[in-house]
């Protein structure tokens, strides 16, 4: 399970680098922070249940933040 967090770190790093190359600095920094989060947690030798709980917590925070941003910050088209 720890290797999957390294794979997620690799994917977020690739997305961050592409965002940086596309002049989207804020998005790139967000994905670089996610990369650090995933790589750091992959080396902490947690149990499989802890990794699953961390991933679910990450997903809940991410989807909640994304939904908030798209509805309240970007606004719905009328």
Short mmCIF file of C-alpha atoms in Angstrom, two decimals:
data_model
loop_
_atom_site.label_atom_id
_atom_site.label_comp_id
_atom_site.label_asym_id
_atom_site.label_seq_id
_atom_site.Cartn_x
_atom_site.Cartn_y
_atom_site.Cartn_z
CA UNK A 1 0.00 0.00 0.00
CA UNK A 2 2.91 2.36 0.67
CA UNK A 3 4.00 1.97 -2.94
CA UNK A 4 0.61 3.23 -4.11
CA UNK A 5 1.24 6.48 -2.24
CA UNK A 6 4.54 6.79 -4.10
CA UNK A 7 2.68 6.21 -7.38
CA UNK A 8 0.17 8.91 -6.42
CA UNK A 9 3.13 11.16 -5.65
CA UNK A 10 4.55 10.48 -9.10
CA UNK A 11 1.24 11.31 -10.78
CA UNK A 12 0.76 14.51 -8.81
CA UNK A 13 4.34 15.51 -9.57
CA UNK A 14 3.71 15.02 -13.30
CA UNK A 15 0.52 17.09 -13.12
CA UNK A 16 2.32 19.78 -11.13
CA UNK A 17 5.13 19.98 -13.66
CA UNK A 18 2.66 20.25 -16.54
CA UNK A 19 0.76 22.98 -14.70
CA UNK A 20 4.02 24.82 -14.03
CA UNK A 21 4.95 24.57 -17.71
CA UNK A 22 1.51 25.93 -18.61
CA UNK A 23 1.95 29.04 -16.43
CA UNK A 24 -0.57 27.89 -13.80
CA UNK A 25 1.62 28.56 -10.78
CA UNK A 26 -1.07 28.22 -8.09
CA UNK A 27 -2.20 24.86 -9.42
CA UNK A 28 1.40 23.69 -9.73
CA UNK A 29 2.14 24.61 -6.11
CA UNK A 30 -0.99 22.80 -4.95
CA UNK A 31 0.07 19.63 -6.75
CA UNK A 32 3.66 19.91 -5.49
CA UNK A 33 2.28 20.04 -1.94
CA UNK A 34 0.20 16.95 -2.65
CA UNK A 35 3.31 15.23 -3.99
CA UNK A 36 5.19 15.99 -0.77
CA UNK A 37 2.20 14.71 1.25
CA UNK A 38 2.03 11.40 -0.64
CA UNK A 39 5.78 10.75 -0.69
CA UNK A 40 6.17 11.62 3.00
CA UNK A 41 3.35 9.32 4.06
CA UNK A 42 4.60 6.50 1.84
CA UNK A 43 7.79 6.20 3.90
CA UNK A 44 6.14 6.24 7.35
CA UNK A 45 5.40 2.47 7.41
CA UNK A 46 1.75 2.71 8.45
CA UNK A 47 -0.57 -0.29 8.47
CA UNK A 48 -2.74 -0.92 5.44
CA UNK A 49 -5.86 0.24 7.29
CA UNK A 50 -4.15 3.53 8.17
CA UNK A 51 -3.19 4.11 4.53
CA UNK A 52 -6.77 3.47 3.45
CA UNK A 53 -8.11 5.87 6.09
CA UNK A 54 -5.58 8.52 5.03
CA UNK A 55 -6.62 8.13 1.41
CA UNK A 56 -10.34 8.39 2.25
CA UNK A 57 -9.67 11.48 4.33
CA UNK A 58 -7.72 12.98 1.44
CA UNK A 59 -10.56 12.22 -0.97
CA UNK A 60 -13.20 13.77 1.31
CA UNK A 61 -11.17 16.96 1.80
CA UNK A 62 -10.36 17.19 -1.91
CA UNK A 63 -13.91 16.66 -3.16
CA UNK A 64 -15.36 19.00 -0.54
CA UNK A 65 -12.86 21.72 -1.48
CA UNK A 66 -13.43 21.19 -5.19
CA UNK A 67 -17.21 21.33 -4.80
CA UNK A 68 -17.01 24.46 -2.64
CA UNK A 69 -14.71 26.16 -5.15
CA UNK A 70 -16.81 25.34 -8.20
CA UNK A 71 -20.15 26.33 -6.63
CA UNK A 72 -19.34 29.30 -4.39
CA UNK A 73 -16.14 30.81 -5.78
CA UNK A 74 -16.56 30.24 -9.51
CA UNK A 75 -20.32 30.62 -9.32
CA UNK A 76 -22.97 28.81 -11.25
CA UNK A 77 -23.88 30.15 -14.69
CA UNK A 78 -27.40 31.56 -14.78
#
